[in-house]
CSV table of C-alpha atoms in Angstrom, one decimal:
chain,number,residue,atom,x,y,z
A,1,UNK,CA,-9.2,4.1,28.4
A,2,UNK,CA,-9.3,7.6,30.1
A,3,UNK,CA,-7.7,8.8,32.7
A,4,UNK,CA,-8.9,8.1,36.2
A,5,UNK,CA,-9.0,8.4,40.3
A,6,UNK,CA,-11.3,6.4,42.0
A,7,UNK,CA,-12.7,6.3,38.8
A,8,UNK,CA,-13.4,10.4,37.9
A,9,UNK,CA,-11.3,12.6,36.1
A,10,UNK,CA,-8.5,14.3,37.5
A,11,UNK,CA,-7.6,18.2,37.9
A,12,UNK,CA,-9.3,21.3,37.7
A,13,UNK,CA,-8.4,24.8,36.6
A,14,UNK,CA,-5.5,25.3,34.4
A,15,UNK,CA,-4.0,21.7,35.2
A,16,UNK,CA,-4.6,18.8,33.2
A,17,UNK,CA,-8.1,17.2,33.5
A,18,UNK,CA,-8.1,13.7,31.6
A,19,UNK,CA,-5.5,11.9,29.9
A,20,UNK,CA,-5.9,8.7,26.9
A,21,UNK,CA,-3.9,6.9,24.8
A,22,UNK,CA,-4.9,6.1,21.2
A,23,UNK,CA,-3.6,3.8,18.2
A,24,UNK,CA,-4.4,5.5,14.9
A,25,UNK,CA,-7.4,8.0,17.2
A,26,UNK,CA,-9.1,5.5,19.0
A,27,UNK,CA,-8.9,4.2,22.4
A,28,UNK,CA,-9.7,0.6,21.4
A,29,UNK,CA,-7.5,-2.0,21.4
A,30,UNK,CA,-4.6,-2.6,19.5
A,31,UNK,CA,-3.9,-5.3,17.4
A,32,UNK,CA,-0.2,-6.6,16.3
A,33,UNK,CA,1.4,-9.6,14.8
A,34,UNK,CA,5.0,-10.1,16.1
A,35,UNK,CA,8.0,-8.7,15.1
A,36,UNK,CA,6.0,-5.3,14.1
A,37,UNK,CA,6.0,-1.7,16.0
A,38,UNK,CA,4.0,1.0,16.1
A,39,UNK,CA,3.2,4.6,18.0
A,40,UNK,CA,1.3,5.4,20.4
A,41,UNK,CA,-0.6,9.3,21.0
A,42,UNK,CA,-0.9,10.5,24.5
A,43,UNK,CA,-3.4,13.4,24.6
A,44,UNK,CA,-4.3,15.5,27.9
A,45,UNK,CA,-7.4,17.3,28.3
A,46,UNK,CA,-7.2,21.0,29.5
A,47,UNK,CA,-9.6,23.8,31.1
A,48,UNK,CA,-9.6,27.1,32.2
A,49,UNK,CA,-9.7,28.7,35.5
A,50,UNK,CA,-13.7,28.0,35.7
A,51,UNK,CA,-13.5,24.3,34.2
A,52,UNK,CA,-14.6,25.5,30.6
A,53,UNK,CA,-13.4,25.6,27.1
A,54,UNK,CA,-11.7,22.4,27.6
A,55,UNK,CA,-9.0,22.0,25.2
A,56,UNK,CA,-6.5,18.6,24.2
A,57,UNK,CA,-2.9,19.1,23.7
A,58,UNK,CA,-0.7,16.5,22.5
A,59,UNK,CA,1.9,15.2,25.6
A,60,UNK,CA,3.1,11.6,24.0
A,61,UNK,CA,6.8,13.0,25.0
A,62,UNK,CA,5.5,14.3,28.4
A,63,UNK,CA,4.2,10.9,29.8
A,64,UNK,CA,6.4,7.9,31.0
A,65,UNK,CA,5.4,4.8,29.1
A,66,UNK,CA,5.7,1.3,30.9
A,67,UNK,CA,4.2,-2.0,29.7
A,68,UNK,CA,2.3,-4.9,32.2
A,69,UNK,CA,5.0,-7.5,29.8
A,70,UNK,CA,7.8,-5.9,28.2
A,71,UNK,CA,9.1,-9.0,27.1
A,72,UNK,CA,6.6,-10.0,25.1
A,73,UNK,CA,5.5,-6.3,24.2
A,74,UNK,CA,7.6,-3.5,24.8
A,75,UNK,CA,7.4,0.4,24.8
A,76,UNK,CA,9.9,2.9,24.7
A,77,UNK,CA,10.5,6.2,26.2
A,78,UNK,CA,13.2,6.4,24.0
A,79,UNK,CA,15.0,4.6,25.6
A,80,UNK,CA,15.0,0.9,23.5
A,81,UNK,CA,17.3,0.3,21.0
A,82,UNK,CA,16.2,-0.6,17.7
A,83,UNK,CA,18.8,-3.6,18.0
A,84,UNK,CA,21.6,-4.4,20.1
A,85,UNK,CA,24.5,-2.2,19.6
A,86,UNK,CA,22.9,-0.3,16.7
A,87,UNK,CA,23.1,3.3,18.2
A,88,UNK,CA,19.3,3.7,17.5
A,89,UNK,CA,16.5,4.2,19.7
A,90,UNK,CA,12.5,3.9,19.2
A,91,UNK,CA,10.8,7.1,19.2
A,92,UNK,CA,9.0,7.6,22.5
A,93,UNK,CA,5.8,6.3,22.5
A,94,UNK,CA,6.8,3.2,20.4
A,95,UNK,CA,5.0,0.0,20.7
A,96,UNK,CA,7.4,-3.4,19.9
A,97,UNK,CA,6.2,-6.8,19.6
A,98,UNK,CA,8.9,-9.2,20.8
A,99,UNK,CA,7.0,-12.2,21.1
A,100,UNK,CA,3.1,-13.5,20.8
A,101,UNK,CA,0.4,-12.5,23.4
A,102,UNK,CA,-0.5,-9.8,25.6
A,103,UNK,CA,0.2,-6.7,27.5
A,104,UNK,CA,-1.2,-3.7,29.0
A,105,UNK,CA,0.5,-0.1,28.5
A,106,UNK,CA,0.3,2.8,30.1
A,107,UNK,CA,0.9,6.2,30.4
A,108,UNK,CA,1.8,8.2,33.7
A,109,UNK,CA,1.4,12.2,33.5
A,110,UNK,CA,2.8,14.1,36.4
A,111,UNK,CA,2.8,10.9,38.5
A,112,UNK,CA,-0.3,11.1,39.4
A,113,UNK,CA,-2.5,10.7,36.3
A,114,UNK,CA,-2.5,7.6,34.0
A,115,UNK,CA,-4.1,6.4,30.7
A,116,UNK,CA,-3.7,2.7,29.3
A,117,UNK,CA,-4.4,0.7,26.2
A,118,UNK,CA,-5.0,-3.1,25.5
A,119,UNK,CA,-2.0,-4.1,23.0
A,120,UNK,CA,-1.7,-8.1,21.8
A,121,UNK,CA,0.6,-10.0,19.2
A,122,UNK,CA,-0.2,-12.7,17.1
A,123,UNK,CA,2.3,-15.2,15.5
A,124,UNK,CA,3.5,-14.7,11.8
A,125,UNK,CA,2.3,-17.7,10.1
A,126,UNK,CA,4.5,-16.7,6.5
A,127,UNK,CA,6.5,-13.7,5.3
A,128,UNK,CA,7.4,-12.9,1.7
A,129,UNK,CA,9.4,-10.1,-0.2
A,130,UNK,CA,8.4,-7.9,-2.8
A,131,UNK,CA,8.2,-7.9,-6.0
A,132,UNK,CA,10.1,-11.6,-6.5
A,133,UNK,CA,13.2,-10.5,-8.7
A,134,UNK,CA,16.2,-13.1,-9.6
A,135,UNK,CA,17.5,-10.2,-11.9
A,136,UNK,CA,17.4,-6.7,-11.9
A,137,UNK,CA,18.4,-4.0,-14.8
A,138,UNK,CA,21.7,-2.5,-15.0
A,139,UNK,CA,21.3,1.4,-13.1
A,140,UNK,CA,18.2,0.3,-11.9
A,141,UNK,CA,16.4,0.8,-8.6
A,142,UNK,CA,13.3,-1.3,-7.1
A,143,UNK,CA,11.9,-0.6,-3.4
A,144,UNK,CA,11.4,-3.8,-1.7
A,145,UNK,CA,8.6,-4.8,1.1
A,146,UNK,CA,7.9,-7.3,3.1
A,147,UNK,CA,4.6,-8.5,3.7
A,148,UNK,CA,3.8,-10.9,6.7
A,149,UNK,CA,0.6,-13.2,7.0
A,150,UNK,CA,-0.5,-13.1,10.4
A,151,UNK,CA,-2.1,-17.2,12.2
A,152,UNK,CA,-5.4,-15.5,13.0
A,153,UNK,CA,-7.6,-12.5,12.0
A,154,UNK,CA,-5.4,-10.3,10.7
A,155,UNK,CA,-5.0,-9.4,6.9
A,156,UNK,CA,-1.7,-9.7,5.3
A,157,UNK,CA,0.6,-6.8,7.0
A,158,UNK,CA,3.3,-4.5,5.2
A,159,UNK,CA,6.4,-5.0,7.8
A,160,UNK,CA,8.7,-2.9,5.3
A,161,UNK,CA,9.3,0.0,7.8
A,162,UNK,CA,9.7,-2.4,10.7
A,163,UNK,CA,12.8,-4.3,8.9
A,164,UNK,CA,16.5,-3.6,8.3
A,165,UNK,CA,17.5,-4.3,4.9
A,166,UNK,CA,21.0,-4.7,3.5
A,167,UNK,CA,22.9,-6.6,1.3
A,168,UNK,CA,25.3,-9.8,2.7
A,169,UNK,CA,27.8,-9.8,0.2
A,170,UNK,CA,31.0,-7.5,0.4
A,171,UNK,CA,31.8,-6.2,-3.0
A,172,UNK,CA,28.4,-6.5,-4.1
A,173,UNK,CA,27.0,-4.5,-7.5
A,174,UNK,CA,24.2,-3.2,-5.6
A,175,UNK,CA,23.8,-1.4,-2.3
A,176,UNK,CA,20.4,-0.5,0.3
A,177,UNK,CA,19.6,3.5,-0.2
A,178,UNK,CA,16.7,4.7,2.2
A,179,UNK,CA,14.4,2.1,3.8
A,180,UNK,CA,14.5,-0.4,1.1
A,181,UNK,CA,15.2,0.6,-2.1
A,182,UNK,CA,18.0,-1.9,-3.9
A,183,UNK,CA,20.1,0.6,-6.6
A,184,UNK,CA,21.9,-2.1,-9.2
A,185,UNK,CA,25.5,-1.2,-10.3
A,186,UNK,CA,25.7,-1.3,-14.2
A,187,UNK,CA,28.3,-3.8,-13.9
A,188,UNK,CA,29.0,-6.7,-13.3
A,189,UNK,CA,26.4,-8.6,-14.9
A,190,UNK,CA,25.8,-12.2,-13.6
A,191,UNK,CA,27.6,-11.9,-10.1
A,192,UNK,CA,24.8,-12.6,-7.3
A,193,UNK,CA,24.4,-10.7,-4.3
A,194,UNK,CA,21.8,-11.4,-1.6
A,195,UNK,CA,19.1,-9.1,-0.1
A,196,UNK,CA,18.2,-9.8,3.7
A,197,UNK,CA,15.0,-8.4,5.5
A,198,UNK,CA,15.6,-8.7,8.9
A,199,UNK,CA,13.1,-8.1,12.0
A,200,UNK,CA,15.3,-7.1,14.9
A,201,UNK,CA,12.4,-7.1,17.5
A,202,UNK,CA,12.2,-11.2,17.1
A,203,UNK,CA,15.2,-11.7,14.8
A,204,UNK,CA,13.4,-13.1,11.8
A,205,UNK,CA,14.7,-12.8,8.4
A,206,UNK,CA,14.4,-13.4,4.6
A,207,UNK,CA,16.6,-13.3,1.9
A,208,UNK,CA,16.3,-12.7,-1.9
A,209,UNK,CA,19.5,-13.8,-4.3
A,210,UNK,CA,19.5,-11.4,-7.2
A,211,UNK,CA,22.3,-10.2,-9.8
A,212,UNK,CA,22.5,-7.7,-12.6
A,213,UNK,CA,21.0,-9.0,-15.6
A,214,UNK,CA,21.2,-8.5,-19.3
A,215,UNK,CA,17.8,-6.8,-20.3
A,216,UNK,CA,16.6,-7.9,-24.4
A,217,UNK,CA,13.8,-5.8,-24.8
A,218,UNK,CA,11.3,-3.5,-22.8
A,219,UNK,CA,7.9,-4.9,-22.8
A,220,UNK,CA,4.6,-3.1,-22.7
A,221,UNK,CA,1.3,-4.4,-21.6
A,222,UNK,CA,-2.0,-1.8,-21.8
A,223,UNK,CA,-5.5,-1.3,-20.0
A,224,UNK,CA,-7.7,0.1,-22.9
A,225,UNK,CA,-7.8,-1.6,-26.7
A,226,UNK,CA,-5.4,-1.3,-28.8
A,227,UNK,CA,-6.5,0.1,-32.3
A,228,UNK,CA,-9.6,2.3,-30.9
A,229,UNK,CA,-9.2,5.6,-29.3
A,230,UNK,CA,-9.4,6.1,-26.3
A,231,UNK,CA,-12.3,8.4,-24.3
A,232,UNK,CA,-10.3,11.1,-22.7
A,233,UNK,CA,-12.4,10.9,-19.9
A,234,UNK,CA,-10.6,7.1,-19.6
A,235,UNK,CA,-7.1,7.5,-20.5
A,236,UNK,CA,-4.9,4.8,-20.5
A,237,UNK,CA,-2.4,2.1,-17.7
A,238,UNK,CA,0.3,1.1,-19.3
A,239,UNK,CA,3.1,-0.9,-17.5
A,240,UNK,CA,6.5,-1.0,-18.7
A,241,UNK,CA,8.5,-4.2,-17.9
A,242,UNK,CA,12.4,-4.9,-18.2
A,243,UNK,CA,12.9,-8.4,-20.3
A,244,UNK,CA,15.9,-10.5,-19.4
A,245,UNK,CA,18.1,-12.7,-22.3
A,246,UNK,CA,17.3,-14.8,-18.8
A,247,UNK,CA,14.1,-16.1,-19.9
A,248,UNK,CA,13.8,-17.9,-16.5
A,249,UNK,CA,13.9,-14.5,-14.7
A,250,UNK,CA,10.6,-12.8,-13.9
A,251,UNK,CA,10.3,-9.2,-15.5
A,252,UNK,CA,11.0,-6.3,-13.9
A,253,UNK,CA,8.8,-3.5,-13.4
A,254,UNK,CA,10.2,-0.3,-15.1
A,255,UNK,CA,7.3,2.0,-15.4
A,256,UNK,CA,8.4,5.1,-12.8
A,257,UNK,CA,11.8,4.4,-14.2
A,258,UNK,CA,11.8,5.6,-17.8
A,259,UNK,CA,11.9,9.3,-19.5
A,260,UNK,CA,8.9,10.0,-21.3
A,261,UNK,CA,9.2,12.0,-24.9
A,262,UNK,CA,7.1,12.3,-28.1
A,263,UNK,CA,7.7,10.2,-30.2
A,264,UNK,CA,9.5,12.0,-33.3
A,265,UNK,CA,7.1,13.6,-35.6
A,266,UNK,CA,4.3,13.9,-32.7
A,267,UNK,CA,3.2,17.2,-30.3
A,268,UNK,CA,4.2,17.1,-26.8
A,269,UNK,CA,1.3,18.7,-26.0
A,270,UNK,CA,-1.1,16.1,-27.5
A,271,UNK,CA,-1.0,14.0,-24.3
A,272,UNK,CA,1.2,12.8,-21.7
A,273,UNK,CA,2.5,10.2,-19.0
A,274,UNK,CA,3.2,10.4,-15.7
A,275,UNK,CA,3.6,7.7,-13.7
A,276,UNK,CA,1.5,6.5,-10.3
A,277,UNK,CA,1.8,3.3,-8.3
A,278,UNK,CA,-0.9,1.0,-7.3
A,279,UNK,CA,-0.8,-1.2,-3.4
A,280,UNK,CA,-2.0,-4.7,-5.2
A,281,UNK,CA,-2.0,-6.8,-7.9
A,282,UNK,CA,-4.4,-9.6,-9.5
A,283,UNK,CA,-2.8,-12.5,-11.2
A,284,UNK,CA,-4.1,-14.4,-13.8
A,285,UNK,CA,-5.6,-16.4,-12.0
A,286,UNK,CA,-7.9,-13.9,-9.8
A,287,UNK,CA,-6.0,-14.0,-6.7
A,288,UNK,CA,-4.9,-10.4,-5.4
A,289,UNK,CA,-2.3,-9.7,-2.8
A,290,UNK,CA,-0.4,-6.7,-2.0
A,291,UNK,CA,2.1,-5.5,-4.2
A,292,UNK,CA,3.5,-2.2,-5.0
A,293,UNK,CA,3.0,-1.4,-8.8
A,294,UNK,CA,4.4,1.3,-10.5
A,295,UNK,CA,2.5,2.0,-14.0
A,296,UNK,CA,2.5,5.4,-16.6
A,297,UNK,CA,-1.4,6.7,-16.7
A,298,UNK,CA,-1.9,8.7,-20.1
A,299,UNK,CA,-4.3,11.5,-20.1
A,300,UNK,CA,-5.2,13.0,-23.4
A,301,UNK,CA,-5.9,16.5,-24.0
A,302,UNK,CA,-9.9,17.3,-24.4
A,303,UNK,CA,-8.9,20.1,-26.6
A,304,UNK,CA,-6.6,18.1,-28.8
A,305,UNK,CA,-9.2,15.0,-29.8
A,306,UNK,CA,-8.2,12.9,-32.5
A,307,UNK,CA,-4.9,14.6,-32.9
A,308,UNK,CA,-2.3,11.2,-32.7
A,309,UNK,CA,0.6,11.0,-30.2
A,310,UNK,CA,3.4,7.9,-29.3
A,311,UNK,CA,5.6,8.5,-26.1
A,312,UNK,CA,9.0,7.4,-26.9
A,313,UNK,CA,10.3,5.5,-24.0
A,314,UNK,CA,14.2,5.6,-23.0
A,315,UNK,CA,15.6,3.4,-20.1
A,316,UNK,CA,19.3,4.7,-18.2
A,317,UNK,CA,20.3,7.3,-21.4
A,318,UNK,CA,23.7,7.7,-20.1
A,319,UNK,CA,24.1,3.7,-19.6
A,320,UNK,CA,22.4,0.6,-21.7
A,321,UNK,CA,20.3,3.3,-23.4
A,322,UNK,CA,17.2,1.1,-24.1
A,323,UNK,CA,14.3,2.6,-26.2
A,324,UNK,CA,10.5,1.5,-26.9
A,325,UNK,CA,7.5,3.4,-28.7
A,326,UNK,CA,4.1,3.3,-27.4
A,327,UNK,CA,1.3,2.5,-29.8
A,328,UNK,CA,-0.2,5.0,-31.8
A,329,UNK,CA,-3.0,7.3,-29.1
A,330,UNK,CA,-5.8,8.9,-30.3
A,331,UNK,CA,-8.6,10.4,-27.9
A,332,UNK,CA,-12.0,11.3,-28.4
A,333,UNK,CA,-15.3,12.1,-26.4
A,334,UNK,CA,-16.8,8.6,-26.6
A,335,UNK,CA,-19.8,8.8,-24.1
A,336,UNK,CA,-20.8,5.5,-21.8
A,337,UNK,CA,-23.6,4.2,-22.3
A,338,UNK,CA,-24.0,1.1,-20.2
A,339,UNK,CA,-21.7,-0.7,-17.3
A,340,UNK,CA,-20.7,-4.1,-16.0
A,341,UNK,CA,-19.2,-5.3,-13.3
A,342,UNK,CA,-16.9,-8.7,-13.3
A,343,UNK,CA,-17.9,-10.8,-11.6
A,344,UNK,CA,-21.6,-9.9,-10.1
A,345,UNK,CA,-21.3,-12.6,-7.4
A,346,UNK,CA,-18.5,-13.9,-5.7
A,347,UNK,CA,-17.1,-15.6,-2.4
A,348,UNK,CA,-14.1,-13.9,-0.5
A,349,UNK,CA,-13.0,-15.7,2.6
A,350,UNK,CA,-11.0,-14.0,5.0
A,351,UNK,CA,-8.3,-12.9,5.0
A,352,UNK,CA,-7.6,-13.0,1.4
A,353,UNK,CA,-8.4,-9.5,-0.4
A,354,UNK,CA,-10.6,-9.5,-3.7
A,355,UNK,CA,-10.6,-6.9,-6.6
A,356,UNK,CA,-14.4,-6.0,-8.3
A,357,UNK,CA,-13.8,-4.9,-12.4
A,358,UNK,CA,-16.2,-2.5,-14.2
A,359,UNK,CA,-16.2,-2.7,-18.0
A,360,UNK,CA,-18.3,0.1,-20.1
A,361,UNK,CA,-20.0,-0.2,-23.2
A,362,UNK,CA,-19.3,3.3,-24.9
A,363,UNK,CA,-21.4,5.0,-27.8
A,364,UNK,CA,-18.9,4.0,-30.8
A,365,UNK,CA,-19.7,0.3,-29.7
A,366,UNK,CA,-16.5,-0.7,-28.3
A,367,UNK,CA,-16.2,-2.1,-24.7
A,368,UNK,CA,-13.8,-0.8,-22.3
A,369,UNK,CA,-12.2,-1.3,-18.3
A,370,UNK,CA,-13.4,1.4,-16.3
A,371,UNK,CA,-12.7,0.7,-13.0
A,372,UNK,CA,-9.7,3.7,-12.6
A,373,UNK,CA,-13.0,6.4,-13.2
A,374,UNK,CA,-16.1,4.7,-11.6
A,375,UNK,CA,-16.5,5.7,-8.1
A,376,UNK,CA,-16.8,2.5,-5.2
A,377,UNK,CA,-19.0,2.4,-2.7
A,378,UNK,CA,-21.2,0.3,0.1
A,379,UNK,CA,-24.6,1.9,0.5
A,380,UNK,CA,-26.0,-0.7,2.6
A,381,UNK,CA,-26.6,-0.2,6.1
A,382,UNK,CA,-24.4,-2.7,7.8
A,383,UNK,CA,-21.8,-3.9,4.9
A,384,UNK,CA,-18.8,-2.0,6.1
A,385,UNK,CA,-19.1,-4.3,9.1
A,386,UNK,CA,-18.3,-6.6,6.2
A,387,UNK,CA,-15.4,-5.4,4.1
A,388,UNK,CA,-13.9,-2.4,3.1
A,389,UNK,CA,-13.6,-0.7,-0.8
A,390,UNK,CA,-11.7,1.1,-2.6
A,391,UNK,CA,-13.4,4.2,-3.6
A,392,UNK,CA,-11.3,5.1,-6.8
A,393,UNK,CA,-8.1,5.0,-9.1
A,394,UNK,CA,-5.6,2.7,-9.7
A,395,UNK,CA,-7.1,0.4,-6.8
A,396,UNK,CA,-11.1,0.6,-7.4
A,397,UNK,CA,-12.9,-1.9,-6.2
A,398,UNK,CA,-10.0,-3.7,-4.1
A,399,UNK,CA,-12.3,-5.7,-1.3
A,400,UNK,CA,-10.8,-5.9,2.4
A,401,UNK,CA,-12.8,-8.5,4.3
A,402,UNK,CA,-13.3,-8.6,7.9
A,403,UNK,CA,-13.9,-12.2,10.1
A,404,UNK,CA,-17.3,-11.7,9.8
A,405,UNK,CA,-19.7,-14.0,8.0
A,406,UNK,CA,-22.1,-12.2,5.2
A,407,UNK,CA,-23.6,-10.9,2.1
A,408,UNK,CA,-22.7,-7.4,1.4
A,409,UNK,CA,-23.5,-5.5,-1.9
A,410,UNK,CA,-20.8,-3.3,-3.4
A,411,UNK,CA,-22.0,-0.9,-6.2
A,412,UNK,CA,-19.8,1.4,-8.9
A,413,UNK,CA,-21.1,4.5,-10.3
A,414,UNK,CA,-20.1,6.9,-13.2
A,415,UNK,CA,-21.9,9.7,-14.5
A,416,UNK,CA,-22.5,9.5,-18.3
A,417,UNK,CA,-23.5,12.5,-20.6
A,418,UNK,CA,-26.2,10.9,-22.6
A,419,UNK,CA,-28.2,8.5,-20.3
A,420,UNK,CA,-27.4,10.2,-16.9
A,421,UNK,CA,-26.0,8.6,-14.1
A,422,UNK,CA,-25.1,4.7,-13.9
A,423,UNK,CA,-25.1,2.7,-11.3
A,424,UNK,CA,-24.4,-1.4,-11.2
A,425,UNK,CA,-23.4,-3.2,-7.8
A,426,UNK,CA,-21.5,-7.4,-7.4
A,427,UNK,CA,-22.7,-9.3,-4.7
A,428,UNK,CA,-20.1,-10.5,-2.4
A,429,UNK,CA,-20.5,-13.2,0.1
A,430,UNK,CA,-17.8,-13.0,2.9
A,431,UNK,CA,-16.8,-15.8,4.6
A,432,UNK,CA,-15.0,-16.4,8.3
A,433,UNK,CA,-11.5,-17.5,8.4
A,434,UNK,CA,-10.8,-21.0,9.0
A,435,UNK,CA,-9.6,-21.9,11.9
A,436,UNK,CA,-7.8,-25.5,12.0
């Protein structure tokens, strides 16, 4: 909402002639679950001597912030404490959830001009940390999150930032480094030690009881079929997973944590591996939730087609020193010729999230995924107001509903050399959340 006096703008000249507050550039209102913060932007609007050339200058710092429930949600002029006793204080301008429901905050510049915002908080119906681990690699690291569901009409939020993490057990092999990131001692193996995420604005918390484990094998699990080359237009996803000799402990994901090398006997400059992280997964059984997920993406060499290439794989060289080859990578200039999209119709009900695949047929017969190089979109009129997609990479075709009720059509396109460009498209009925 702008700035008023009996409902005009204030100032002229030089001076300050309308104030607002925005969440993320807007002046709408914000929505929060509880436990979570967030920042505020306080922008003034300026003019010359004559009224003219208006021009905004950023004055977040400049205003004094107050709240119509500070109880229930908070703002700081920093001022608050991150938590009692911790030394810490909320940068000014930062919004805090404390509790569930409502509050009006506002902005006073020169104590005479002011600018509000609309800000509610809705209860936490679960929390969950990420990725589940009972075991973790000797020398490894893993960044954790949390991810809260919010009762009503939000989707799932990341929390990660909003949380102090540390481990409860003195004398534990593992410590917190940065925001989140769990680094594993080498030794001991077996001893547990316990991760807590804690939410200091409303003193929730979660815990995840880990220890070092042994680690039999590196596994790897590829995108494209094995025993074809690959298009280099394509390349290839491959994930690299840590093993345990504790086959009751879920793998963990190594794939930003090993050195890359050719293989012996095979050029360097044939290819190469660099890894990239994608925000979801998809389980095998279709659901997809959010998830950070490192993987290495190989990108051949379009001067160096059929030329063959394995990346030798080392995990911690000066520790366990673990080793795995790739397979055996040839590229070539395959051309698509046709495109599929998995599945054409399906139901997403808020506020679960959905994930569209493309599969190519290419002109040495083989069918491949493609959904890393087709381009996303909604060209409807009217079917963002139904979900969101993800243009491109290693999260095409993620769907992000909204509590709206609908049939929206979401296409994929990639351009192909022989037949031009292709274009398929999945319906995608959207249902309202349920409400009990």
């Amino acid at each position: 909402m702008a700035a008023c006096s009996n409902g005009s703008p204030i100032g002229s000249g030089k001076g300050p002639q309308a104030l607002a507050v925005t969440y993320n550039g807007n002046t709408a209102a914000v929505d929060m679950v509880e436990c979570q913060t967030t920042s505020l932007t306080a922008t003034a609007t300026f003019a010359d001597d004559n009224g003219d050339h208006a021009s905004t200058s950023v004055v977040t710092s400049r205003v004094v912030w107050s709240s119509s429930a500070p109880g229930i949600i908070d703002v700081s002029n920093g001022d608050v404490e991150t938590y009692a006793g911790s030394g810490a204080y909320y940068p000014v301008g930062t919004v805090i959830a404390r509790a569930t429901g409502n509050a009006v905050i506002t902005a006073t510049y020169a104590d005479a001009m002011t600018a509000s915002i609309s800000v509610s908080a809705v209860d936490i119906s679960s929390m969950r940390i990420s990725p589940v681990l009972t075991r973790m690699a000797p020398d490894s690291t893993t960044t954790f999150h949390l991810y809260v569901q919010p009762q009503l009409d939000q989707i799932e939020q990341d929390l990660t930032a909003n949380v102090n993490w540390m481990i409860t057990d003195s004398g534990a092999p593992a410590v917190v480094s940065g925001t989140s990131t769990v680094v594993a001692s080498r030794t001991p193996v077996d001893q547990n030690f316990t991760l807590e995420a804690r939410l200091p604005t409303c003193n929730l918390n979660l815990s995840q009881t880990m220890s070092i484990g042994t680690v039999a094998n590196l596994q790897l699990s590829y995108e494209q079929p094995q025993n074809q080359p690959v298009p280099v237009t394509l390349g290839d996803r491959v994930r690299v997973d840590a093993v345990f000799d504790d086959a009751s402990a879920p793998p963990q994901d190594l794939s930003d944590q090993v050195e890359v090398d050719a293989a012996d006997g095979y050029n360097k400059a044939n290819a190469s591996a660099l890894s990239a992280a994608a925000s979801t997964v998809t389980d095998v059984n279709g659901n997809t939730y959010l998830e950070s997920t490192p993987y290495l993406v190989v990108s051949g060499d379009a001067d160096r087609l059929d030329r063959e290439i394995a990346f030798k794989l080392t995990y911690d060289k000066a520790g366990i020193d673990l080793t795995t080859t790739t397979r055996v990578y040839t590229f070539s200039d395959a051309d698509i010729l046709s495109m599929r999209i998995d599945p054409t119709q399906t139901d997403l009900t808020y506020p679960n999230l959905g994930h569209l695949q493309a599969y190519g047929v290419f002109d040495d017969g083989v069918e491949r995924p493609v959904s890393r190089a087709v381009s996303w979109s909604l060209i409807d009129t009217g079917d963002s107001d139904l979900l969101s997609v993800n243009g491109s990479g290693l999260d095409g075709g993620l769907l992000v509903p909204f509590n709206v009720g609908g049939n929206a059509r979401v296409f994929a396109t990639i351009d192909s050399t022989s037949v031009g460009q292709i274009q398929e498209h999945a319906t995608v009925s959207v249902h309202r959340q349920h409400n009990d």
